[in-house]
Each structure stands twice: as structure tokens, then as C-alpha cells.
PDB file of C-alpha atoms in Angstrom:
ATOM      1  CA  MET A   1      80.354 115.852 118.342  1.00  0.00           C
ATOM      2  CA  LEU A   2      82.477 113.993 115.867  1.00  0.00           C
ATOM      3  CA  THR A   3      80.784 110.653 114.689  1.00  0.00           C
ATOM      4  CA  ARG A   4      82.319 107.890 112.646  1.00  0.00           C
ATOM      5  CA  GLU A   5      79.865 108.560 109.893  1.00  0.00           C
ATOM      6  CA  THR A   6      80.852 112.270 109.608  1.00  0.00           C
ATOM      7  CA  MET A   7      84.646 111.439 109.830  1.00  0.00           C
ATOM      8  CA  GLU A   8      84.407 108.942 107.038  1.00  0.00           C
ATOM      9  CA  GLN A   9      82.201 111.518 104.873  1.00  0.00           C
ATOM     10  CA  GLN A  10      84.846 114.117 105.395  1.00  0.00           C
ATOM     11  CA  GLN A  11      87.843 111.775 105.098  1.00  0.00           C
ATOM     12  CA  THR A  12      89.132 113.442 101.993  1.00  0.00           C
ATOM     13  CA  TRP A  13      89.910 116.753 103.908  1.00  0.00           C
ATOM     14  CA  PHE A  14      91.593 114.775 106.671  1.00  0.00           C
ATOM     15  CA  TYR A  15      93.839 113.343 104.117  1.00  0.00           C
ATOM     16  CA  VAL A  16      94.661 116.726 102.393  1.00  0.00           C
ATOM     17  CA  VAL A  17      95.533 118.098 105.782  1.00  0.00           C
ATOM     18  CA  ALA A  18      97.714 115.185 106.471  1.00  0.00           C
ATOM     19  CA  LEU A  19      99.703 115.793 103.216  1.00  0.00           C
ATOM     20  CA  PHE A  20     100.459 119.261 104.005  1.00  0.00           C
ATOM     21  CA  VAL A  21     101.338 118.338 107.669  1.00  0.00           C
ATOM     22  CA  GLY A  22     103.752 115.728 106.486  1.00  0.00           C
ATOM     23  CA  ALA A  23     105.288 118.097 103.972  1.00  0.00           C
ATOM     24  CA  ALA A  24     105.758 120.885 106.558  1.00  0.00           C
ATOM     25  CA  ILE A  25     107.398 118.457 109.036  1.00  0.00           C
ATOM     26  CA  GLY A  26     109.665 116.896 106.467  1.00  0.00           C
ATOM     27  CA  LEU A  27     110.924 120.188 104.964  1.00  0.00           C
ATOM     28  CA  SER A  28     111.218 122.209 108.181  1.00  0.00           C
ATOM     29  CA  ASN A  29     112.815 119.514 110.486  1.00  0.00           C
ATOM     30  CA  PRO A  30     114.803 116.791 108.358  1.00  0.00           C
ATOM     31  CA  VAL A  31     115.820 115.133 111.510  1.00  0.00           C
ATOM     32  CA  TRP A  32     112.164 114.328 112.482  1.00  0.00           C
ATOM     33  CA  GLY A  33     111.680 113.229 108.827  1.00  0.00           C
ATOM     34  CA  ASN A  34     114.454 110.691 109.235  1.00  0.00           C
ATOM     35  CA  VAL A  35     112.999 109.359 112.472  1.00  0.00           C
ATOM     36  CA  LEU A  36     109.576 109.072 111.311  1.00  0.00           C
ATOM     37  CA  HIS A  37     111.021 106.917 108.288  1.00  0.00           C
ATOM     38  CA  TYR A  38     111.118 104.089 110.925  1.00  0.00           C
ATOM     39  CA  THR A  39     107.421 104.506 111.659  1.00  0.00           C
ATOM     40  CA  VAL A  40     106.122 103.950 108.185  1.00  0.00           C
ATOM     41  CA  SER A  41     105.862 100.184 108.204  1.00  0.00           C
ATOM     42  CA  PRO A  42     104.448  99.841 111.684  1.00  0.00           C
ATOM     43  CA  VAL A  43     101.853 102.582 110.956  1.00  0.00           C
ATOM     44  CA  LEU A  44     100.795 100.741 107.736  1.00  0.00           C
ATOM     45  CA  ALA A  45     100.519  97.479 109.577  1.00  0.00           C
ATOM     46  CA  VAL A  46      98.113  99.104 112.082  1.00  0.00           C
ATOM     47  CA  LEU A  47      96.138 100.659 109.455  1.00  0.00           C
ATOM     48  CA  LEU A  48      95.699  97.379 107.584  1.00  0.00           C
ATOM     49  CA  TYR A  49      94.871  95.509 110.755  1.00  0.00           C
ATOM     50  CA  SER A  50      92.165  98.000 111.410  1.00  0.00           C
ATOM     51  CA  MET A  51      90.638  97.412 107.851  1.00  0.00           C
ATOM     52  CA  PHE A  52      91.145  93.685 107.976  1.00  0.00           C
ATOM     53  CA  VAL A  53      89.091  93.460 111.250  1.00  0.00           C
ATOM     54  CA  GLN A  54      86.134  95.015 109.392  1.00  0.00           C
ATOM     55  CA  ILE A  55      86.191  92.191 106.660  1.00  0.00           C
ATOM     56  CA  PRO A  56      84.011  89.105 107.089  1.00  0.00           C
ATOM     57  CA  PHE A  57      86.659  86.502 106.285  1.00  0.00           C
ATOM     58  CA  LEU A  58      84.156  83.765 106.030  1.00  0.00           C
ATOM     59  CA  GLN A  59      82.958  85.151 102.831  1.00  0.00           C
ATOM     60  CA  LEU A  60      86.269  85.380 101.177  1.00  0.00           C
ATOM     61  CA  LYS A  61      85.845  82.051  99.695  1.00  0.00           C
ATOM     62  CA  GLU A  62      83.650  83.592  97.052  1.00  0.00           C
ATOM     63  CA  SER A  63      86.400  86.120  96.379  1.00  0.00           C
ATOM     64  CA  TRP A  64      89.018  83.474  95.760  1.00  0.00           C
ATOM     65  CA  SER A  65      86.847  81.656  93.250  1.00  0.00           C
ATOM     66  CA  ASN A  66      86.134  84.817  91.232  1.00  0.00           C
ATOM     67  CA  LEU A  67      88.197  83.794  88.100  1.00  0.00           C
ATOM     68  CA  ARG A  68      86.911  86.614  86.051  1.00  0.00           C
ATOM     69  CA  PHE A  69      88.353  89.209  88.444  1.00  0.00           C
ATOM     70  CA  MET A  70      91.539  87.488  88.976  1.00  0.00           C
ATOM     71  CA  GLY A  71      92.109  87.074  85.046  1.00  0.00           C
ATOM     72  CA  ALA A  72      91.327  90.765  84.648  1.00  0.00           C
ATOM     73  CA  LEU A  73      93.711  91.689  87.393  1.00  0.00           C
ATOM     74  CA  LEU A  74      96.606  89.648  85.894  1.00  0.00           C
ATOM     75  CA  VAL A  75      96.005  91.082  82.431  1.00  0.00           C
ATOM     76  CA  ALA A  76      95.838  94.723  83.720  1.00  0.00           C
ATOM     77  CA  ASN A  77      98.805  94.531  86.126  1.00  0.00           C
ATOM     78  CA  PHE A  78     101.332  92.210  84.132  1.00  0.00           C
ATOM     79  CA  ILE A  79     100.521  92.650  80.388  1.00  0.00           C
ATOM     80  CA  VAL A  80      98.839  96.227  79.964  1.00  0.00           C
ATOM     81  CA  VAL A  81     100.794  98.038  82.693  1.00  0.00           C
ATOM     82  CA  PRO A  82     104.251  97.028  81.418  1.00  0.00           C
ATOM     83  CA  VAL A  83     103.369  98.241  77.871  1.00  0.00           C
ATOM     84  CA  VAL A  84     101.853 101.466  79.202  1.00  0.00           C
ATOM     85  CA  VAL A  85     105.031 102.105  81.252  1.00  0.00           C
ATOM     86  CA  TRP A  86     107.266 101.265  78.351  1.00  0.00           C
ATOM     87  CA  LEU A  87     105.419 103.660  76.089  1.00  0.00           C
ATOM     88  CA  LEU A  88     105.514 106.410  78.665  1.00  0.00           C
ATOM     89  CA  THR A  89     109.176 106.035  78.960  1.00  0.00           C
ATOM     90  CA  LEU A  90     109.688 106.451  75.174  1.00  0.00           C
ATOM     91  CA  VAL A  91     107.544 109.527  75.386  1.00  0.00           C
ATOM     92  CA  PHE A  92     109.470 110.937  78.322  1.00  0.00           C
ATOM     93  CA  PRO A  93     113.027 109.468  78.087  1.00  0.00           C
ATOM     94  CA  GLN A  94     115.173 109.360  81.105  1.00  0.00           C
ATOM     95  CA  SER A  95     118.733 108.428  82.404  1.00  0.00           C
ATOM     96  CA  PRO A  96     119.405 104.882  83.437  1.00  0.00           C
ATOM     97  CA  GLY A  97     119.409 105.709  87.134  1.00  0.00           C
ATOM     98  CA  VAL A  98     115.880 107.477  86.755  1.00  0.00           C
ATOM     99  CA  LEU A  99     114.618 104.802  84.538  1.00  0.00           C
ATOM    100  CA  ILE A 100     115.282 101.903  86.973  1.00  0.00           C
ATOM    101  CA  GLY A 101     113.510 103.679  89.661  1.00  0.00           C
ATOM    102  CA  VAL A 102     110.509 104.135  87.310  1.00  0.00           C
ATOM    103  CA  TYR A 103     110.512 100.708  86.285  1.00  0.00           C
ATOM    104  CA  LEU A 104     110.883  99.353  89.867  1.00  0.00           C
ATOM    105  CA  VAL A 105     107.785 101.254  91.110  1.00  0.00           C
ATOM    106  CA  LEU A 106     105.499 101.167  88.159  1.00  0.00           C
ATOM    107  CA  LEU A 107     105.847  97.515  87.244  1.00  0.00           C
ATOM    108  CA  THR A 108     104.909  96.314  90.756  1.00  0.00           C
ATOM    109  CA  PRO A 109     101.382  96.366  91.841  1.00  0.00           C
ATOM    110  CA  CYS A 110     100.658  97.552  95.340  1.00  0.00           C
ATOM    111  CA  ILE A 111      99.777  94.763  97.969  1.00  0.00           C
ATOM    112  CA  ASP A 112      99.080  96.900 101.049  1.00  0.00           C
ATOM    113  CA  TYR A 113      97.370 100.241 101.259  1.00  0.00           C
ATOM    114  CA  VAL A 114      95.542  99.619  97.814  1.00  0.00           C
ATOM    115  CA  ILE A 115      93.132  97.533  99.921  1.00  0.00           C
ATOM    116  CA  VAL A 116      92.373 100.552 101.994  1.00  0.00           C
ATOM    117  CA  PHE A 117      91.888 102.901  99.007  1.00  0.00           C
ATOM    118  CA  THR A 118      89.670 100.358  97.235  1.00  0.00           C
ATOM    119  CA  GLN A 119      87.424 100.368 100.334  1.00  0.00           C
ATOM    120  CA  LEU A 120      87.335 104.118 100.372  1.00  0.00           C
ATOM    121  CA  GLY A 121      86.584 104.287  96.620  1.00  0.00           C
ATOM    122  CA  ARG A 122      83.610 101.847  97.088  1.00  0.00           C
ATOM    123  CA  GLY A 123      85.548  99.063  95.349  1.00  0.00           C
ATOM    124  CA  ASN A 124      85.332  95.362  96.492  1.00  0.00           C
ATOM    125  CA  GLU A 125      88.152  95.248  99.051  1.00  0.00           C
ATOM    126  CA  LYS A 126      87.579  91.469  99.734  1.00  0.00           C
ATOM    127  CA  LEU A 127      88.558  90.756  96.155  1.00  0.00           C
ATOM    128  CA  MET A 128      91.752  92.947  96.510  1.00  0.00           C
ATOM    129  CA  LEU A 129      92.521  91.146  99.912  1.00  0.00           C
ATOM    130  CA  ALA A 130      92.127  87.699  98.382  1.00  0.00           C
ATOM    131  CA  ALA A 131      94.391  88.650  95.345  1.00  0.00           C
ATOM    132  CA  THR A 132      97.301  89.969  97.422  1.00  0.00           C
ATOM    133  CA  PRO A 133      99.202  86.700  97.598  1.00  0.00           C
ATOM    134  CA  LEU A 134      98.694  86.178  93.844  1.00  0.00           C
ATOM    135  CA  LEU A 135      99.962  89.559  93.071  1.00  0.00           C
ATOM    136  CA  PHE A 136     102.904  89.177  95.389  1.00  0.00           C
ATOM    137  CA  VAL A 137     104.293  86.001  93.933  1.00  0.00           C
ATOM    138  CA  ILE A 138     103.793  86.919  90.298  1.00  0.00           C
ATOM    139  CA  GLN A 139     105.458  90.401  90.598  1.00  0.00           C
ATOM    140  CA  MET A 140     108.446  88.813  92.497  1.00  0.00           C
ATOM    141  CA  ILE A 141     108.792  86.349  89.654  1.00  0.00           C
ATOM    142  CA  LEU A 142     108.267  88.800  86.741  1.00  0.00           C
ATOM    143  CA  LEU A 143     110.206  91.915  87.985  1.00  0.00           C
ATOM    144  CA  PRO A 144     113.598  90.540  86.998  1.00  0.00           C
ATOM    145  CA  PHE A 145     112.262  89.482  83.673  1.00  0.00           C
ATOM    146  CA  TYR A 146     110.777  92.897  82.960  1.00  0.00           C
ATOM    147  CA  LEU A 147     113.940  94.589  84.092  1.00  0.00           C
ATOM    148  CA  TRP A 148     116.008  92.266  81.812  1.00  0.00           C
ATOM    149  CA  LEU A 149     113.610  92.929  78.985  1.00  0.00           C
ATOM    150  CA  LEU A 150     113.630  96.765  79.228  1.00  0.00           C
ATOM    151  CA  MET A 151     117.039  97.543  80.659  1.00  0.00           C
ATOM    152  CA  GLY A 152     119.338  94.341  80.151  1.00  0.00           C
ATOM    153  CA  ALA A 153     120.599  91.354  82.252  1.00  0.00           C
ATOM    154  CA  GLU A 154     122.997  93.326  84.312  1.00  0.00           C
ATOM    155  CA  VAL A 155     120.268  95.351  86.012  1.00  0.00           C
ATOM    156  CA  ALA A 156     117.939  92.291  86.633  1.00  0.00           C
ATOM    157  CA  GLN A 157     120.755  90.417  88.434  1.00  0.00           C
ATOM    158  CA  VAL A 158     121.093  92.958  91.126  1.00  0.00           C
ATOM    159  CA  MET A 159     117.493  92.596  92.387  1.00  0.00           C
ATOM    160  CA  GLN A 160     116.866  91.016  95.634  1.00  0.00           C
ATOM    161  CA  VAL A 161     113.647  89.412  96.905  1.00  0.00           C
ATOM    162  CA  GLY A 162     114.181  89.804 100.536  1.00  0.00           C
ATOM    163  CA  PRO A 163     112.462  93.251 100.884  1.00  0.00           C
ATOM    164  CA  PHE A 164     109.459  91.932  99.100  1.00  0.00           C
ATOM    165  CA  VAL A 165     109.094  88.986 101.395  1.00  0.00           C
ATOM    166  CA  GLU A 166     109.721  91.048 104.549  1.00  0.00           C
ATOM    167  CA  ALA A 167     107.039  93.680 103.595  1.00  0.00           C
ATOM    168  CA  PHE A 168     104.455  90.994 102.633  1.00  0.00           C
ATOM    169  CA  LEU A 169     104.862  89.178 105.958  1.00  0.00           C
ATOM    170  CA  PHE A 170     104.830  92.372 108.151  1.00  0.00           C
ATOM    171  CA  LEU A 171     102.315  94.428 106.204  1.00  0.00           C
ATOM    172  CA  ILE A 172      99.917  91.690 105.134  1.00  0.00           C
ATOM    173  CA  VAL A 173     100.309  88.341 106.787  1.00  0.00           C
ATOM    174  CA  ILE A 174     100.752  89.426 110.345  1.00  0.00           C
ATOM    175  CA  PRO A 175      97.883  92.075 110.432  1.00  0.00           C
ATOM    176  CA  LEU A 176      95.790  89.582 108.581  1.00  0.00           C
ATOM    177  CA  LEU A 177      96.304  86.867 111.043  1.00  0.00           C
ATOM    178  CA  LEU A 178      95.664  89.295 114.085  1.00  0.00           C
ATOM    179  CA  ALA A 179      92.449  90.417 112.406  1.00  0.00           C
ATOM    180  CA  VAL A 180      91.156  86.856 112.180  1.00  0.00           C
ATOM    181  CA  VAL A 181      92.151  85.966 115.837  1.00  0.00           C
ATOM    182  CA  THR A 182      90.386  89.140 116.823  1.00  0.00           C
ATOM    183  CA  GLN A 183      87.199  88.273 114.932  1.00  0.00           C
ATOM    184  CA  PHE A 184      87.250  84.586 116.307  1.00  0.00           C
ATOM    185  CA  LEU A 185      87.819  85.757 119.937  1.00  0.00           C
ATOM    186  CA  SER A 186      85.161  88.474 119.639  1.00  0.00           C
ATOM    187  CA  ARG A 187      82.527  86.275 118.070  1.00  0.00           C
ATOM    188  CA  GLY A 188      79.183  85.984 120.194  1.00  0.00           C
ATOM    189  CA  LYS A 189      80.405  88.210 122.985  1.00  0.00           C
ATOM    190  CA  ALA A 190      79.205  91.773 123.938  1.00  0.00           C
ATOM    191  CA  SER A 191      82.833  92.768 124.770  1.00  0.00           C
ATOM    192  CA  GLY A 192      83.958  91.490 121.442  1.00  0.00           C
ATOM    193  CA  GLU A 193      81.364  93.600 119.525  1.00  0.00           C
ATOM    194  CA  ARG A 194      82.629  96.714 121.431  1.00  0.00           C
ATOM    195  CA  VAL A 195      86.318  95.801 120.309  1.00  0.00           C
ATOM    196  CA  ILE A 196      85.256  95.401 116.639  1.00  0.00           C
ATOM    197  CA  ASN A 197      83.219  98.814 116.814  1.00  0.00           C
ATOM    198  CA  ALA A 198      86.277 100.497 118.472  1.00  0.00           C
ATOM    199  CA  THR A 199      88.498  99.277 115.517  1.00  0.00           C
ATOM    200  CA  ALA A 200      86.048 100.653 113.106  1.00  0.00           C
ATOM    201  CA  TRP A 201      87.103 104.064 114.133  1.00  0.00           C
ATOM    202  CA  LEU A 202      90.770 103.534 113.341  1.00  0.00           C
ATOM    203  CA  PRO A 203      91.060 103.401 109.411  1.00  0.00           C
ATOM    204  CA  VAL A 204      90.603 107.094 108.808  1.00  0.00           C
ATOM    205  CA  PRO A 205      92.843 108.486 111.373  1.00  0.00           C
ATOM    206  CA  MET A 206      95.455 105.796 110.765  1.00  0.00           C
ATOM    207  CA  MET A 207      95.435 106.581 107.020  1.00  0.00           C
ATOM    208  CA  ALA A 208      95.968 110.310 107.862  1.00  0.00           C
ATOM    209  CA  LEU A 209      98.735 109.275 110.144  1.00  0.00           C
ATOM    210  CA  ALA A 210     100.243 106.965 107.451  1.00  0.00           C
ATOM    211  CA  LEU A 211     100.114 109.911 104.969  1.00  0.00           C
ATOM    212  CA  ILE A 212     101.885 112.231 107.442  1.00  0.00           C
ATOM    213  CA  VAL A 213     104.807 109.737 108.137  1.00  0.00           C
ATOM    214  CA  VAL A 214     105.346 108.682 104.535  1.00  0.00           C
ATOM    215  CA  VAL A 215     105.450 112.332 103.383  1.00  0.00           C
ATOM    216  CA  ALA A 216     107.399 113.692 106.255  1.00  0.00           C
ATOM    217  CA  SER A 217     109.981 110.869 105.937  1.00  0.00           C
ATOM    218  CA  GLN A 218     110.456 111.029 102.093  1.00  0.00           C
ATOM    219  CA  ILE A 219     109.835 114.488 100.927  1.00  0.00           C
ATOM    220  CA  GLY A 220     113.473 115.637 101.786  1.00  0.00           C
ATOM    221  CA  LYS A 221     114.879 113.250  99.225  1.00  0.00           C
ATOM    222  CA  VAL A 222     112.516 114.550  96.528  1.00  0.00           C
ATOM    223  CA  TYR A 223     113.426 118.250  97.432  1.00  0.00           C
ATOM    224  CA  ASN A 224     117.210 117.520  97.271  1.00  0.00           C
ATOM    225  CA  ASP A 225     116.905 115.992  93.736  1.00  0.00           C
ATOM    226  CA  MET A 226     114.107 118.302  92.273  1.00  0.00           C
ATOM    227  CA  ALA A 227     116.085 119.329  89.323  1.00  0.00           C
ATOM    228  CA  ILE A 228     116.085 115.715  88.128  1.00  0.00           C
ATOM    229  CA  ILE A 229     112.835 114.716  89.539  1.00  0.00           C
ATOM    230  CA  VAL A 230     110.726 117.208  87.808  1.00  0.00           C
ATOM    231  CA  ASN A 231     111.334 115.368  84.569  1.00  0.00           C
ATOM    232  CA  VAL A 232     109.791 112.158  85.732  1.00  0.00           C
ATOM    233  CA  ILE A 233     106.562 113.600  87.493  1.00  0.00           C
ATOM    234  CA  PRO A 234     104.824 113.755  83.838  1.00  0.00           C
ATOM    235  CA  ILE A 235     105.154 109.950  83.640  1.00  0.00           C
ATOM    236  CA  TYR A 236     103.473 109.391  86.991  1.00  0.00           C
ATOM    237  CA  ILE A 237     100.743 111.853  86.248  1.00  0.00           C
ATOM    238  CA  ALA A 238     100.086 110.340  82.738  1.00  0.00           C
ATOM    239  CA  PHE A 239      99.996 106.917  84.327  1.00  0.00           C
ATOM    240  CA  LEU A 240      97.436 107.928  86.874  1.00  0.00           C
ATOM    241  CA  ILE A 241      95.245 109.354  84.197  1.00  0.00           C
ATOM    242  CA  ILE A 242      95.563 106.564  81.562  1.00  0.00           C
ATOM    243  CA  MET A 243      95.251 103.353  83.736  1.00  0.00           C
ATOM    244  CA  PRO A 244      91.775 103.924  85.154  1.00  0.00           C
ATOM    245  CA  TRP A 245      90.156 104.297  81.689  1.00  0.00           C
ATOM    246  CA  ILE A 246      92.189 101.226  80.286  1.00  0.00           C
ATOM    247  CA  SER A 247      91.145  99.380  83.395  1.00  0.00           C
ATOM    248  CA  LEU A 248      87.574 100.247  82.721  1.00  0.00           C
ATOM    249  CA  LEU A 249      87.737  98.813  79.279  1.00  0.00           C
ATOM    250  CA  ILE A 250      89.252  95.573  80.765  1.00  0.00           C
ATOM    251  CA  ALA A 251      86.479  95.347  83.344  1.00  0.00           C
ATOM    252  CA  THR A 252      83.953  95.835  80.694  1.00  0.00           C
ATOM    253  CA  TRP A 253      85.677  92.983  78.604  1.00  0.00           C
ATOM    254  CA  PHE A 254      85.781  90.661  81.508  1.00  0.00           C
ATOM    255  CA  GLY A 255      82.180  91.460  82.468  1.00  0.00           C
ATOM    256  CA  LEU A 256      82.980  92.661  86.007  1.00  0.00           C
ATOM    257  CA  ASN A 257      80.313  94.260  88.379  1.00  0.00           C
ATOM    258  CA  PRO A 258      81.066  97.931  89.615  1.00  0.00           C
ATOM    259  CA  GLY A 259      82.605  96.745  92.835  1.00  0.00           C
ATOM    260  CA  ALA A 260      85.121  94.399  91.093  1.00  0.00           C
ATOM    261  CA  GLY A 261      85.799  96.920  88.383  1.00  0.00           C
ATOM    262  CA  ARG A 262      86.664  99.550  90.871  1.00  0.00           C
ATOM    263  CA  ALA A 263      89.054  97.208  92.582  1.00  0.00           C
ATOM    264  CA  LEU A 264      90.610  96.527  89.232  1.00  0.00           C
ATOM    265  CA  ILE A 265      91.014 100.330  88.639  1.00  0.00           C
ATOM    266  CA  PHE A 266      92.610 100.793  92.018  1.00  0.00           C
ATOM    267  CA  SER A 267      94.938  97.899  91.595  1.00  0.00           C
ATOM    268  CA  SER A 268      96.226  98.835  88.068  1.00  0.00           C
ATOM    269  CA  ALA A 269      96.926 102.389  89.143  1.00  0.00           C
ATOM    270  CA  THR A 270      98.313 101.964  92.715  1.00  0.00           C
ATOM    271  CA  ARG A 271     101.964 100.948  92.738  1.00  0.00           C
ATOM    272  CA  ASN A 272     104.151  99.045  95.315  1.00  0.00           C
ATOM    273  CA  SER A 273     106.358 102.132  96.137  1.00  0.00           C
ATOM    274  CA  LEU A 274     106.807 101.421  99.852  1.00  0.00           C
ATOM    275  CA  VAL A 275     108.004  97.843  99.210  1.00  0.00           C
ATOM    276  CA  VAL A 276     110.329  98.552  96.299  1.00  0.00           C
ATOM    277  CA  LEU A 277     112.129 101.369  98.046  1.00  0.00           C
ATOM    278  CA  PRO A 278     114.394  99.001  99.805  1.00  0.00           C
ATOM    279  CA  LEU A 279     115.211  97.408  96.410  1.00  0.00           C
ATOM    280  CA  ALA A 280     116.328 100.714  95.115  1.00  0.00           C
ATOM    281  CA  LEU A 281     118.554 101.422  98.133  1.00  0.00           C
ATOM    282  CA  ALA A 282     120.226  98.035  97.493  1.00  0.00           C
ATOM    283  CA  LEU A 283     121.286  99.159  93.789  1.00  0.00           C
ATOM    284  CA  PRO A 284     124.906 100.063  93.123  1.00  0.00           C
ATOM    285  CA  PRO A 285     125.724 103.574  94.589  1.00  0.00           C
ATOM    286  CA  GLU A 286     125.686 105.208  91.169  1.00  0.00           C
ATOM    287  CA  TRP A 287     122.005 104.425  91.018  1.00  0.00           C
ATOM    288  CA  ALA A 288     120.701 104.024  94.428  1.00  0.00           C
ATOM    289  CA  THR A 289     120.140 107.523  95.527  1.00  0.00           C
ATOM    290  CA  ILE A 290     118.403 108.861  92.370  1.00  0.00           C
ATOM    291  CA  ALA A 291     116.163 105.641  91.977  1.00  0.00           C
ATOM    292  CA  ALA A 292     115.200 105.919  95.544  1.00  0.00           C
ATOM    293  CA  ALA A 293     114.183 109.655  94.947  1.00  0.00           C
ATOM    294  CA  VAL A 294     112.368 108.706  91.892  1.00  0.00           C
ATOM    295  CA  ILE A 295     110.349 106.033  93.740  1.00  0.00           C
ATOM    296  CA  VAL A 296     109.499 108.440  96.578  1.00  0.00           C
ATOM    297  CA  THR A 297     108.305 111.057  94.158  1.00  0.00           C
ATOM    298  CA  GLN A 298     106.001 108.367  92.806  1.00  0.00           C
ATOM    299  CA  THR A 299     104.609 108.005  96.153  1.00  0.00           C
ATOM    300  CA  MET A 300     103.865 111.738  96.783  1.00  0.00           C
ATOM    301  CA  VAL A 301     102.189 111.864  93.326  1.00  0.00           C
ATOM    302  CA  GLU A 302     100.168 108.638  93.830  1.00  0.00           C
ATOM    303  CA  LEU A 303      98.913 109.664  97.316  1.00  0.00           C
ATOM    304  CA  ALA A 304      97.536 112.957  95.694  1.00  0.00           C
ATOM    305  CA  GLY A 305      96.094 110.898  93.005  1.00  0.00           C
ATOM    306  CA  GLU A 306      94.400 108.450  95.371  1.00  0.00           C
ATOM    307  CA  LEU A 307      92.551 111.182  97.159  1.00  0.00           C
ATOM    308  CA  ILE A 308      91.090 112.166  93.834  1.00  0.00           C
ATOM    309  CA  TYR A 309      90.396 108.724  92.924  1.00  0.00           C
ATOM    310  CA  ILE A 310      88.378 107.797  96.004  1.00  0.00           C
ATOM    311  CA  ARG A 311      85.926 110.349  94.872  1.00  0.00           C
ATOM    312  CA  LEU A 312      86.274 110.088  90.952  1.00  0.00           C
ATOM    313  CA  VAL A 313      86.164 106.457  90.460  1.00  0.00           C
ATOM    314  CA  PRO A 314      82.791 105.788  91.982  1.00  0.00           C
ATOM    315  CA  ALA A 315      81.227 108.913  90.963  1.00  0.00           C
ATOM    316  CA  VAL A 316      82.379 109.434  87.330  1.00  0.00           C
ATOM    317  CA  ILE A 317      84.572 106.550  86.152  1.00  0.00           C
ATOM    318  CA  LEU A 318      82.608 103.602  87.127  1.00  0.00           C
ATOM    319  CA  ARG A 319      79.191 104.320  88.689  1.00  0.00           C
ATOM    320  CA  ASP A 320      76.681 101.931  90.001  1.00  0.00           C
ATOM    321  CA  ARG A 321      74.387 100.555  87.382  1.00  0.00           C
TER     322      ARG A 321
END
């Protein structure tokens, strides 16, 4: 009989299978892939709700007041990451259409499923949850500036903030409010405890489902532009390899404990691909298609990397003291 503990212990294999299932669906039946595109946001919303319900929100006050973590988070995501990304694009030069896709996705820290991966990698997911509004606001403000600095004023002016706001409301605010309401209504009731226990079964299967729908809906774009896409993959792999070790140095510099340090590692290495994809599609036609494919490729590489991270980060990179 499958228990929740067994499922959580073997979750990596669930996710590996999910990646292959998603790829098989997307490549063998593009129509289904296109249909599943519309399910990505709802599936992510349910995934995040199921995780939020497990978080004791009354203890978040301590997370919001953790100025060391917040400082380290800002340094890593908005000072160190842009420098690393700029250097990587010098080492692996790209055409303008590809380059804007790379900048869009790598300069924006994730505000949704990074919380789940942080939890799976034994990081402090409460700190990540508390930091999402801050990350959201700052990346919205700084992204046009970074694009102007790296690519010129013309590119920065075509950016729209609407997709950011929509994703933040749908993927963070609404699931968060529903989770708080669930906890409030369940407090002190036997039936409420059963509801909370039932939702504890959801994160692993919902994460597997999220991987399936994301890969199935997006892999076709990557396949069609593979001749161009293959040149950008080294940037994404190098980014995934470099950022955990730089983040470890930052965590040590700020004196973070292992849980907070792991949260920093996941935040600095996990990017906002699902949120910035609509931004890419809103670009001028000569850039939109290739930029979107570049962003989707980052999603594929990152998801594979996260499956390694959730084991490697707590066991090798930043172990318990």
C-alpha cells in the first residue's frame, strides 16, 4: 500500500517519469500539447494551494523580519545574477531574438514553484513564501532597467507588466488566501484536521502533473527551433551549475542557517519562466517566436536541474551542521 511517506521519499522518480510522459505527449500529439497549455496555470495554482495549506502562517512574522535572508536574497537575485548572466552571454554570444529571451527568463527570480522545490530540497519554504511579494515588485521595476542596460532603450520600452501582475494574483495571492481560509475554518475541528491531512497528499502528485502539462505544452516549440535552441542550452546549464556555489558564498557571508541558505540557493537558481513567457509572446513578431522557444527551453533545462537540486543541495552543497 502506498503511503504518503513512501510517496515523498520516492518523489524524484515520480518527477522523472512525469518529464518523460510530458515529452511523449507533446511530441506525439501536438494538438494535446496545445490544449494542455491552458491547464498550466490552474495546475500550478492547485499545487501551490496544497503546499500553502501545510505552512503555519502564524509563524510567518518571524520570516518577514529575517533581514539577513532578505538582504542575501536581494544581493543574489538582483546584483549577482545579472552579472553572471551578462558574463555567460559574453562567453556564449547569441542573436538579439535569442538574447532577449535569455535575459527575460534569467533576470527574473521565480515567485511560484520555487516555494515547492525549496520545501522538497529541505530549505525554509516559509522564508521563500514571505519573500515573494518583495521579489515580485523588485523584478517588475528592475527588468526594464536591465533590458535597457544590456540591450538598449528600444527593447525595454516594449515590456508590459500585465502578465506579471496576473500571474502573481492567480498563482500566489488567490491560492494563499484560500489556504489561509482553509486553515482558519479547520482550526480545532476533527473534520478540519482530516481536510488538512488530505491536502498533504497533494503536493507530490500535483507537482508530477505540473511537470507533465508544462513539458507536453511547450516541448513542441523547442523541437521546432532546435537548430537555434541548442546554442543557448550551455548558458542554462552553466547557470544551474554556477549559482548554487555563488549562493553558498553569499549565505555564508550573511551568516544564514542551512534552511535559509538552501532557500537562497533555490531562489537564485530558479527563474520565472512561466510568468515571463507571455512577455516574450508580446514582443514584436521578429523576436516573439524565438524568444518564447528560448524561454521554454530554460523551463525544460531547469526542471531537470531542480530534480537534481532537491537531492544535491541538502546532501552535498549545504548540509546540516
